[in-house]
XYZ file of C-alpha atoms in Angstrom:
715
model
C 107.505 -48.570 71.824
C 106.958 -50.437 75.238
C 105.468 -48.749 78.234
C 106.191 -51.517 80.438
C 103.625 -51.537 82.474
C 105.093 -53.974 85.076
C 107.417 -51.587 86.046
C 105.478 -49.666 88.832
C 105.887 -45.998 90.698
C 103.482 -47.060 93.576
C 102.896 -50.325 95.545
C 100.146 -52.142 95.388
C 99.078 -50.749 98.716
C 99.044 -47.129 97.077
C 97.348 -48.160 93.679
C 99.899 -49.943 92.225
C 100.217 -46.974 89.083
C 103.007 -47.641 86.644
C 105.709 -45.803 86.396
C 104.928 -44.550 82.750
C 101.298 -43.517 83.520
C 102.768 -41.392 86.971
C 105.394 -39.915 84.860
C 102.789 -38.809 82.040
C 100.755 -37.444 84.631
C 103.456 -35.454 86.472
C 104.075 -34.167 83.357
C 100.852 -32.446 82.654
C 100.852 -30.814 85.761
C 104.584 -29.398 85.446
C 103.292 -28.102 81.853
C 100.260 -26.518 83.149
C 102.285 -25.009 86.166
C 105.395 -23.756 84.255
C 102.943 -22.131 81.783
C 101.029 -20.477 84.152
C 104.061 -19.257 85.407
C 105.743 -17.783 82.086
C 108.037 -20.537 82.057
C 109.195 -23.488 79.608
C 106.373 -25.871 79.509
C 108.687 -28.178 77.483
C 111.505 -28.024 79.992
C 109.081 -28.453 82.646
C 107.567 -31.121 81.229
C 111.242 -33.036 80.696
C 112.146 -32.408 84.447
C 108.759 -34.553 85.175
C 109.492 -37.724 82.704
C 112.820 -37.606 84.326
C 112.374 -37.164 88.326
C 111.126 -40.414 88.810
C 112.392 -42.686 85.967
C 115.283 -44.007 88.289
C 112.063 -46.025 89.978
C 113.017 -48.562 87.385
C 116.087 -49.742 89.593
C 115.345 -53.316 90.295
C 115.911 -52.765 93.786
C 113.521 -50.136 93.974
C 110.841 -52.639 92.313
C 111.484 -55.078 95.290
C 111.231 -52.435 97.525
C 107.592 -51.624 96.394
C 106.750 -55.977 96.911
C 109.136 -56.441 99.504
C 109.454 -54.468 102.610
C 112.146 -55.970 104.726
C 115.449 -53.617 105.251
C 118.204 -53.751 102.955
C 121.805 -54.308 103.976
C 122.551 -52.313 101.334
C 123.122 -48.521 100.993
C 120.141 -46.868 100.318
C 118.833 -46.448 97.300
C 117.659 -42.746 96.387
C 115.746 -42.915 93.195
C 116.001 -39.733 92.122
C 120.000 -40.212 92.102
C 119.552 -43.027 89.598
C 117.042 -40.563 87.085
C 119.807 -38.256 86.781
C 121.613 -40.591 85.084
C 119.329 -40.733 82.624
C 120.710 -36.777 82.001
C 122.231 -37.945 78.845
C 118.475 -38.040 76.887
C 118.175 -34.709 76.971
C 120.649 -31.798 75.367
C 123.495 -30.798 77.696
C 121.782 -27.036 77.714
C 118.981 -28.436 79.715
C 121.002 -30.246 82.396
C 121.130 -27.649 84.919
C 117.571 -26.827 85.280
C 116.735 -30.667 84.986
C 119.039 -31.219 88.157
C 117.119 -28.733 89.767
C 113.967 -30.527 89.272
C 114.922 -33.589 89.790
C 117.774 -34.148 92.568
C 116.224 -32.732 95.386
C 112.220 -33.438 95.142
C 112.737 -35.506 98.170
C 115.643 -35.176 99.757
C 117.804 -32.242 100.756
C 121.204 -32.410 98.807
C 123.280 -31.824 102.070
C 122.531 -31.675 105.572
C 119.187 -33.350 104.852
C 117.426 -34.667 107.920
C 117.907 -38.565 106.976
C 121.643 -37.731 105.513
C 120.568 -39.144 102.003
C 120.976 -36.141 100.125
C 123.279 -36.808 96.885
C 126.189 -34.697 98.677
C 125.659 -36.337 101.872
C 125.826 -40.015 100.790
C 128.842 -38.854 98.652
C 130.509 -37.538 101.977
C 129.838 -40.456 103.650
C 130.303 -43.336 101.368
C 132.442 -41.789 98.448
C 131.415 -40.876 95.120
C 132.340 -44.034 93.644
C 130.459 -45.937 96.052
C 127.285 -43.965 95.680
C 127.253 -44.183 91.571
C 128.034 -47.925 91.865
C 125.223 -48.556 94.065
C 122.520 -46.313 91.811
C 123.956 -47.702 88.680
C 124.081 -51.199 89.780
C 123.020 -53.718 86.743
C 122.594 -50.507 84.416
C 123.022 -52.873 81.110
C 120.204 -54.671 82.436
C 117.564 -52.314 83.867
C 118.548 -48.932 81.875
C 117.184 -49.982 78.627
C 113.781 -50.380 80.311
C 113.827 -46.913 81.647
C 114.852 -45.611 78.135
C 111.931 -47.687 76.471
C 109.536 -45.614 78.743
C 111.242 -42.056 78.028
C 110.324 -43.300 74.440
C 107.075 -43.893 74.950
C 106.609 -40.744 76.594
C 107.751 -38.986 73.488
C 111.072 -38.191 74.855
C 113.843 -38.953 71.820
C 115.937 -40.981 74.240
C 118.960 -42.761 73.031
C 120.720 -45.500 75.106
C 122.940 -44.178 77.700
C 126.195 -45.739 78.073
C 127.520 -46.476 81.704
C 130.428 -43.830 81.101
C 127.717 -40.954 80.347
C 125.591 -42.060 83.278
C 128.687 -41.817 85.200
C 129.727 -38.365 83.738
C 126.349 -37.242 84.372
C 126.586 -38.275 88.044
C 129.608 -36.360 88.598
C 128.113 -33.065 86.670
C 124.884 -33.276 89.038
C 127.595 -33.676 92.211
C 129.775 -30.299 90.988
C 126.350 -28.342 89.851
C 124.872 -29.288 93.605
C 128.082 -28.063 95.625
C 128.750 -25.146 93.439
C 125.467 -23.682 94.266
C 124.871 -20.541 96.013
C 122.070 -19.327 98.588
C 119.043 -18.559 96.840
C 115.741 -20.913 96.100
C 114.517 -22.751 93.167
C 111.174 -22.020 91.119
C 111.836 -25.059 89.134
C 112.320 -26.974 92.266
C 108.846 -26.036 93.697
C 107.352 -26.648 90.498
C 108.297 -30.097 89.947
C 107.413 -30.729 93.620
C 103.650 -28.941 93.735
C 103.160 -30.807 90.375
C 104.143 -34.196 91.877
C 101.917 -34.028 94.675
C 99.017 -33.152 93.115
C 99.502 -35.743 90.001
C 100.150 -38.529 92.887
C 97.229 -37.540 94.627
C 94.783 -37.357 92.068
C 96.491 -39.803 89.430
C 94.472 -40.131 86.343
C 91.977 -37.315 87.261
C 95.188 -35.071 86.675
C 93.619 -35.089 82.601
C 90.507 -33.212 83.768
C 91.943 -31.125 86.760
C 94.872 -29.310 84.821
C 92.951 -27.911 82.812
C 91.220 -25.740 86.215
C 94.595 -25.229 87.722
C 96.089 -21.444 88.110
C 92.359 -19.618 86.965
C 91.876 -16.533 87.824
C 88.455 -16.131 90.138
C 85.293 -14.994 88.784
C 84.413 -12.120 91.669
C 81.107 -10.667 89.729
C 79.253 -11.471 92.857
C 81.240 -9.523 95.080
C 81.323 -6.669 92.442
C 77.386 -6.897 91.640
C 75.299 -3.543 92.147
C 73.038 -5.723 94.291
C 75.627 -5.840 96.765
C 75.309 -2.379 97.533
C 73.683 -1.010 100.605
C 73.853 1.602 103.260
C 73.724 -1.139 106.074
C 77.370 -2.143 104.802
C 78.986 1.246 104.238
C 82.389 -0.419 102.916
C 80.097 -1.384 100.009
C 79.380 1.733 98.484
C 83.292 2.985 98.489
C 85.168 2.151 95.036
C 88.072 -0.417 95.144
C 89.656 1.057 91.970
C 92.308 2.338 93.800
C 95.730 2.034 92.023
C 97.981 1.227 94.817
C 98.457 -2.787 95.463
C 97.959 -3.136 98.867
C 94.905 -2.255 101.238
C 94.487 -1.888 105.081
C 90.869 -1.619 106.065
C 89.433 -0.918 109.531
C 85.815 -1.691 110.071
C 83.671 -3.156 112.506
C 81.603 -6.080 111.962
C 79.199 -6.067 109.334
C 80.608 -3.414 107.840
C 81.310 -5.380 104.644
C 84.817 -5.981 104.863
C 85.063 -9.249 103.108
C 83.417 -8.018 99.838
C 85.544 -4.876 100.343
C 88.667 -6.977 100.352
C 87.395 -9.263 97.930
C 87.016 -6.590 95.387
C 90.328 -5.388 95.608
C 91.852 -8.394 94.007
C 92.930 -8.825 90.691
C 94.638 -12.432 90.884
C 94.162 -16.014 92.197
C 93.512 -15.570 96.162
C 94.895 -16.892 99.378
C 92.142 -15.845 102.152
C 93.659 -16.422 105.687
C 91.979 -16.399 108.857
C 93.496 -16.979 112.358
C 90.831 -19.920 113.397
C 89.436 -23.186 112.049
C 85.749 -22.133 113.026
C 86.110 -18.881 111.096
C 88.169 -20.404 108.122
C 85.207 -22.982 107.922
C 82.376 -20.330 108.168
C 84.073 -18.373 105.134
C 84.411 -21.681 102.792
C 80.764 -21.921 103.282
C 80.343 -18.344 102.520
C 82.409 -18.751 99.416
C 80.486 -21.817 98.257
C 77.400 -19.928 97.745
C 79.400 -16.946 96.143
C 81.682 -18.280 93.453
C 80.427 -20.142 90.378
C 79.901 -24.063 90.815
C 83.180 -24.566 88.822
C 85.441 -22.397 90.892
C 88.278 -24.371 92.073
C 87.685 -23.070 95.520
C 89.791 -24.921 98.412
C 90.046 -25.179 102.462
C 93.152 -25.342 104.635
C 93.308 -26.165 108.063
C 94.506 -29.244 110.166
C 90.617 -30.895 109.939
C 89.474 -28.852 106.481
C 89.049 -32.504 104.825
C 85.926 -33.178 106.997
C 84.581 -30.007 105.649
C 84.173 -31.974 102.127
C 83.415 -34.968 103.796
C 79.771 -35.277 102.204
C 81.570 -34.534 98.261
C 81.711 -37.800 96.929
C 84.557 -36.300 94.898
C 87.775 -37.702 95.551
C 89.782 -34.927 94.179
C 87.988 -32.245 96.131
C 88.799 -33.555 98.942
C 92.592 -34.303 98.264
C 93.191 -30.926 96.095
C 92.830 -28.870 99.226
C 96.220 -28.845 100.163
C 97.903 -28.641 96.221
C 99.157 -26.061 94.262
C 97.019 -23.948 91.793
C 93.627 -23.406 93.298
C 91.401 -20.034 92.110
C 90.845 -19.276 96.041
C 92.099 -21.002 99.203
C 91.109 -20.045 102.621
C 93.593 -21.335 105.157
C 95.601 -20.116 108.396
C 98.887 -18.133 107.764
C 100.475 -21.258 109.348
C 99.771 -23.349 106.291
C 102.014 -21.360 104.227
C 104.567 -20.800 107.446
C 107.186 -22.766 105.226
C 108.055 -19.914 103.593
C 109.783 -18.337 106.499
C 111.054 -21.396 108.281
C 112.226 -23.068 104.874
C 111.044 -26.685 105.577
C 110.495 -29.466 102.990
C 108.016 -28.077 100.241
C 108.566 -24.392 100.629
C 109.527 -23.907 96.860
C 105.930 -25.252 96.241
C 104.277 -22.861 98.268
C 106.205 -19.967 97.063
C 105.567 -20.766 93.016
C 102.078 -21.146 94.269
C 101.225 -17.565 95.966
C 103.657 -15.834 93.815
C 101.671 -13.016 92.403
C 98.511 -13.387 94.190
C 96.319 -11.707 96.344
C 96.888 -12.295 99.728
C 93.978 -10.946 102.285
C 94.918 -11.150 106.071
C 91.754 -10.868 107.692
C 91.494 -10.242 111.452
C 95.368 -9.915 111.674
C 95.020 -8.485 115.147
C 93.822 -12.068 116.927
C 97.319 -13.552 116.918
C 99.195 -13.859 119.633
C 102.917 -12.533 120.123
C 104.786 -14.988 118.311
C 101.872 -15.606 115.651
C 101.902 -12.300 114.959
C 105.781 -11.871 114.632
C 105.062 -14.842 111.946
C 102.708 -12.907 110.260
C 104.852 -10.083 109.884
C 107.644 -12.266 108.571
C 105.144 -13.955 105.963
C 104.498 -10.289 104.910
C 108.052 -9.743 104.038
C 108.023 -12.755 102.139
C 105.168 -12.633 100.265
C 106.063 -8.844 98.840
C 109.361 -10.468 97.659
C 106.950 -13.022 95.612
C 105.195 -9.998 94.019
C 101.930 -10.584 96.064
C 99.276 -7.998 96.696
C 98.390 -7.865 100.420
C 95.213 -6.901 101.843
C 94.712 -6.480 105.339
C 91.134 -6.717 106.925
C 90.790 -5.592 110.913
C 88.155 -4.533 113.119
C 90.817 -3.642 116.017
C 94.300 -2.986 114.817
C 96.781 -1.283 117.480
C 98.147 1.820 115.938
C 101.675 0.132 116.461
C 100.854 -2.421 114.362
C 99.009 -0.469 111.729
C 102.526 1.554 111.680
C 104.592 -1.570 111.346
C 102.658 -2.993 108.447
C 102.598 0.030 106.736
C 105.853 0.414 106.873
C 106.294 -2.841 105.431
C 103.930 -2.433 102.527
C 106.051 0.739 101.456
C 103.941 3.696 102.912
C 100.707 5.322 102.182
C 101.988 5.524 98.470
C 101.333 2.002 97.868
C 98.797 1.321 100.266
C 95.112 2.179 99.917
C 93.935 2.839 103.846
C 90.351 3.031 104.440
C 88.569 3.825 107.693
C 85.075 4.933 108.307
C 83.915 8.460 109.592
C 83.160 8.485 113.392
C 79.355 9.438 112.385
C 79.106 6.186 110.430
C 80.538 4.203 113.530
C 77.999 5.344 115.261
C 75.650 4.023 113.429
C 77.278 0.453 114.675
C 77.085 0.991 118.889
C 75.133 -1.913 119.608
C 76.227 -2.898 123.223
C 76.348 -1.690 126.628
C 78.800 -3.021 128.853
C 78.221 -4.142 132.717
C 80.742 -5.194 134.858
C 81.135 -7.708 137.277
C 83.548 -8.510 139.867
C 82.799 -12.460 139.922
C 81.087 -15.246 137.688
C 78.153 -15.375 140.576
C 77.487 -11.417 139.962
C 77.440 -12.219 136.125
C 75.803 -15.015 136.354
C 72.410 -13.488 138.236
C 71.108 -12.242 135.272
C 70.565 -15.335 133.633
C 66.940 -15.934 135.125
C 65.914 -12.565 133.687
C 67.472 -13.831 130.001
C 65.509 -17.186 130.057
C 62.341 -15.137 131.271
C 62.712 -13.520 128.246
C 63.561 -16.043 126.038
C 67.039 -14.538 124.804
C 69.730 -16.536 123.194
C 72.554 -16.616 125.839
C 76.311 -16.651 124.990
C 78.591 -17.734 127.516
C 82.131 -17.231 126.574
C 85.398 -18.930 128.477
C 88.883 -18.413 128.086
C 89.675 -21.456 129.492
C 88.103 -25.372 127.875
C 88.169 -26.122 131.661
C 85.770 -23.463 132.758
C 83.924 -23.707 129.888
C 83.085 -27.404 130.795
C 81.962 -26.599 134.832
C 79.981 -23.682 133.607
C 78.274 -26.163 131.203
C 77.394 -28.760 133.491
C 76.296 -26.064 136.499
C 73.981 -24.271 134.255
C 72.349 -27.743 132.253
C 71.968 -28.696 135.641
C 69.998 -25.444 136.902
C 68.130 -25.127 133.717
C 67.337 -28.745 132.535
C 64.716 -27.377 130.123
C 66.584 -24.711 128.284
C 68.382 -26.059 125.024
C 72.129 -26.069 125.869
C 75.024 -26.612 123.931
C 78.898 -26.468 124.645
C 81.905 -26.040 121.850
C 85.295 -25.509 122.375
C 88.616 -27.123 121.237
C 88.364 -30.484 122.624
C 85.966 -32.365 120.884
C 86.818 -35.204 118.434
C 87.310 -33.508 115.113
C 84.233 -34.881 113.531
C 82.141 -33.834 116.589
C 83.339 -30.335 116.455
C 82.464 -29.812 112.777
C 78.882 -31.268 113.861
C 78.701 -29.076 116.778
C 79.339 -25.966 114.527
C 76.963 -26.952 111.818
C 74.442 -27.308 115.048
C 75.096 -24.100 116.303
C 74.723 -22.265 113.094
C 71.676 -24.114 111.951
C 69.620 -24.450 114.952
C 71.085 -22.543 118.289
C 71.567 -19.335 116.471
C 68.025 -19.713 114.667
C 65.048 -17.896 116.593
C 62.748 -19.999 114.709
C 64.330 -22.912 116.094
C 64.714 -21.751 119.757
C 61.801 -19.574 120.224
C 62.175 -20.228 123.590
C 66.006 -19.200 123.843
C 68.879 -21.266 124.493
C 71.974 -21.006 126.227
C 75.679 -21.774 124.559
C 78.645 -22.188 126.372
C 81.864 -21.620 124.246
C 85.399 -20.549 124.483
C 87.334 -18.409 122.159
C 86.409 -20.604 118.925
C 83.252 -18.410 118.623
C 85.480 -15.479 118.119
C 86.176 -14.678 114.756
C 84.237 -14.516 111.768
C 81.196 -17.090 112.793
C 78.458 -15.711 111.229
C 75.971 -16.303 114.623
C 73.990 -13.650 116.548
C 72.764 -13.564 120.088
C 70.995 -11.812 122.467
C 73.113 -11.412 125.723
C 76.685 -12.352 126.295
C 78.636 -13.262 129.798
C 82.335 -13.426 129.055
C 85.512 -13.668 131.101
C 87.661 -10.509 130.517
C 89.902 -10.899 127.498
C 92.284 -8.410 125.703
C 89.945 -5.548 124.419
C 90.376 -6.692 120.694
C 89.345 -10.168 121.400
C 86.391 -8.641 123.787
C 85.728 -6.657 120.807
C 85.660 -9.624 118.470
C 83.614 -11.395 121.152
C 80.564 -8.653 121.651
C 80.389 -9.056 117.713
C 78.576 -12.107 118.091
C 75.918 -10.352 120.162
C 73.070 -8.096 118.007
C 75.235 -8.841 115.070
C 72.924 -8.341 112.033
C 72.585 -5.144 110.891
C 68.674 -4.065 109.571
C 67.237 -0.397 108.834
C 64.919 -0.990 111.754
C 67.976 -1.785 114.190
C 70.223 1.448 112.838
C 67.136 3.426 112.878
C 65.849 2.600 116.251
C 69.464 2.463 117.689
C 68.745 -1.280 118.959
C 71.609 -2.029 122.199
C 71.898 -5.838 123.469
C 73.851 -6.171 126.801
C 77.221 -7.607 127.260
C 78.499 -8.596 130.826
C 81.986 -9.104 131.636
C 83.931 -10.788 134.320
C 86.586 -9.112 136.039
C 90.293 -10.822 135.225
C 91.739 -13.090 137.789
C 94.208 -11.737 140.273
C 96.814 -14.238 139.458
C 99.191 -14.466 136.180
C 98.428 -18.666 136.198
C 94.911 -18.095 136.642
C 95.239 -15.232 133.514
C 96.466 -17.561 130.700
C 96.256 -17.790 128.324
C 96.481 -14.201 128.255
C 98.648 -11.477 129.928
C 97.236 -10.296 133.685
C 98.462 -6.860 132.843
C 96.831 -6.924 129.542
C 93.303 -8.174 131.027
C 93.372 -5.787 133.709
C 94.254 -2.648 131.319
C 91.561 -3.953 129.093
C 89.000 -4.217 131.769
C 89.765 -1.132 133.026
C 89.247 0.931 129.640
C 85.296 -0.641 129.540
C 82.762 1.338 130.392
C 80.185 0.131 133.185
C 76.482 0.143 132.688
C 77.341 2.574 129.394
C 76.797 1.668 125.815
C 80.384 1.358 124.139
C 81.065 3.639 121.572
C 82.557 2.448 118.419
C 84.284 5.579 117.691
C 86.272 4.960 121.168
C 87.489 1.714 120.254
C 90.574 3.268 117.994
C 92.172 5.193 121.148
C 91.254 2.532 123.744
C 93.056 -0.270 121.832
C 95.969 2.245 121.418
C 96.502 2.446 124.932
C 95.822 -1.138 125.859
C 98.940 -1.825 123.498
C 100.931 1.291 123.419
C 104.251 -0.214 121.814
C 104.227 -3.417 119.027
C 106.079 -5.849 121.005
C 106.751 -8.653 118.875
C 109.299 -11.645 119.857
C 112.030 -12.324 117.695
C 111.927 -15.110 115.066
C 114.980 -14.171 113.135
C 116.676 -17.033 114.249
C 113.752 -19.426 112.873
C 113.894 -17.476 109.957
C 115.671 -18.364 106.737
C 115.029 -14.981 105.131
C 117.619 -11.731 105.554
C 114.961 -9.096 103.913
C 115.046 -10.019 100.502
C 117.754 -12.675 100.301
C 117.203 -16.165 101.348
C 119.894 -17.893 103.887
C 119.279 -21.112 102.456
C 122.164 -22.751 99.722
C 119.798 -23.711 96.573
C 117.874 -26.945 96.540
C 118.114 -27.487 99.799
C 115.324 -27.352 102.889
C 115.456 -27.228 106.256
C 114.045 -30.093 108.513
C 111.188 -29.795 111.052
C 110.945 -25.984 112.139
C 111.487 -25.373 115.790
C 109.240 -22.105 115.212
C 106.371 -24.395 114.745
C 106.489 -26.308 118.009
C 106.864 -22.877 119.885
C 103.504 -21.668 118.017
C 102.138 -25.300 119.099
C 100.878 -25.332 115.424
C 102.261 -29.412 115.425
C 99.941 -29.581 118.489
C 99.571 -33.045 119.868
C 96.469 -34.671 119.753
C 94.466 -37.790 121.593
C 92.138 -40.489 120.229
C 89.470 -42.778 122.498
C 90.588 -45.893 123.744
C 87.399 -47.283 121.996
C 88.622 -45.771 118.417
C 92.083 -47.098 118.631
C 90.804 -49.897 116.216
C 89.001 -47.250 113.765
C 91.833 -45.064 113.971
C 94.702 -47.252 113.055
C 92.560 -49.123 110.510
C 91.362 -46.194 108.807
C 92.244 -43.764 106.091
C 94.000 -40.197 106.258
C 90.510 -38.368 106.279
C 89.443 -41.142 108.987
C 92.162 -40.839 111.509
C 91.880 -36.592 111.474
C 88.061 -37.083 112.280
C 88.473 -39.269 115.402
C 91.394 -36.922 116.844
C 91.104 -34.678 119.716
C 93.508 -31.596 119.526
C 95.322 -31.384 123.185
C 98.104 -28.771 123.974
C 101.590 -30.521 123.424
C 102.032 -30.222 127.419
C 99.276 -32.817 127.601
C 102.150 -35.029 126.384
C 103.436 -35.216 129.708
C 100.694 -35.141 132.033
C 99.365 -38.229 133.688
C 95.837 -38.928 132.745
C 96.598 -42.239 130.716
C 98.212 -45.395 130.778
C 97.336 -46.518 127.239
C 100.198 -45.078 125.534
C 100.254 -44.099 122.129
C 99.223 -45.502 118.887
C 101.791 -45.772 116.364
C 100.010 -44.768 113.558
C 98.860 -41.404 112.034
C 100.003 -38.493 114.552
C 101.085 -40.806 117.273
C 98.032 -39.983 119.107
C 97.806 -40.434 123.014
C 95.288 -43.165 123.839
C 92.984 -41.758 126.431
C 90.376 -43.960 128.567
C 86.838 -43.520 127.123
C 85.759 -42.217 130.331
C 87.593 -38.892 129.986
C 85.599 -38.048 126.761
C 81.516 -37.407 126.941
C 79.550 -36.275 123.692
C 78.595 -33.015 125.477
C 81.389 -31.945 127.453
C 84.259 -33.511 124.998
C 87.790 -34.611 126.851
C 88.320 -33.725 130.183
C 91.694 -33.932 131.770
C 92.175 -36.497 134.770
C 95.299 -37.441 136.712
C 95.767 -41.273 136.561
C 96.422 -42.740 139.510
C 98.164 -46.098 138.434
C 99.915 -44.297 135.572
C 103.360 -46.049 134.803
């Protein structure tokens, strides 16, 4: 048999992989994925072999070597692929079409109008068929050879049979109703995976879709009175969970012990995701398929020489994945690849930790995600330190009430053992900062949290000038991603250590320290923020519980600066929420854990979810998309600023534009989308990667990050 190694699936620039090898690897991945979902692996493998066989078309092969634009109609290889349907039994055609015809382009209303139904509408059925079957007798035998080499009993396909298959596909796609295709999801997910790791698919496939070993979290040695949730039984028969408890009560272990399947662990912030990933690295057996996913997650595994570990992060089939909910938001918006996300998350345990920490519109998205996850037979586990009653009621309603949800709260007596902070309220920054000299004299580790990057930078400059001999660190979101990753490591390994910092230190930060970053300082000065946010910030002070700290009721001081008097200065928060939160804080007294729920309910008396119904493709359990179709880029993601803009330094431009995707990520500086319209650079934007703004080097300092200044000569 002839595998025709000269027929390529990928260009030389992308590895020059032969079509035979690519189809073989995708076949392995689809077979494993389908079997894991309880579907026919033979059909799945057949779809994998068929999906790219149209790349044998001479014009596609020319395109791999010659990038000059063609004057002909666009050639879509998946359309050429379905001309080989007659190789397979007719009763399999519908399933094979589901896998093949839309794995790149939406059949209808494609963003580039290159789906099969779009092309037929614009060019006519005969023209589209002629384009994709052009030279049929010359190249179709090569495709049949490759299929036979893959183990398919493929007879030659006549021109007329190819035309009948094309017409059948058009009729089949045109008749589709609303819905989504599991088979399309299997093909897309498997194709992405096999394309990324190529020949390593042979070894990786056996690790896919494995239930993780949770024995670490269930071991008797993890039980302790210091972590009251560790003493509670998790074997409740109800599928879903809501657990509310203070920082340090053992929520993570409790939520993990509730899991029975593969796990998606979601958190709101990059720093908290990184911290949880590192924590899980130590907890799971070394061979666990553990992945992490956020904008710069590849940097977290950069020191590992294992290439597939880096590229697998966003692929299907992990045992445990730590990510933001936004990484699975295509489930809501129906954007490209949502079917692969759906089959990946289907039937898993999904942990939504710190669910209260999202903005109003992000919270609305999380609520919609819960709806869809329930449709996909997921078990939902919610963890929080501070959830308003209104949000609790909404989630309980979605989960099917108390008969479906195991709700766990700690008693007032246990909550009293978590009283750790005395709150002091200040009218202004100067008053709050007046406590710093005494803290330095006591060699304390001082944490200063600002609501805005600009204020954090200003305070850092002021304090390092005032106390030049005190070790100091600034951390916020506007550092190059690789610099921020290094700062997070430095914060945890050095500034968090009393051994490394015996004479104390100063760390100035924004909200990036707020959730799940495992640090414990001695004293805090913070801007006023919403009460739930403040509670999270306070959790970075006097964090570690010991028998001694509980027995002696050790209390540490936190100082809160009054909110600004105007709405603009209050951003990114609501002025009214800030004022309400600040008014409920004690002054000069211990903040009682048992009082927090009532205070939170008072700050958020009702659930004010912004409607995202126009952005969601779901209406309760029904999807509003035509099956096999997907939406173009979502407006909702832009509203959430998830697709935020990025900058690079002028001096990094060459390295960025010539570097790998991982190199580019490491050099990017995240900025708000509004930065695109500010006049602080005249270097324009790069044509590579995420098309970042190119900013003057003088706007970036290693210890301060990016500072915004208006350019005087912006053109």
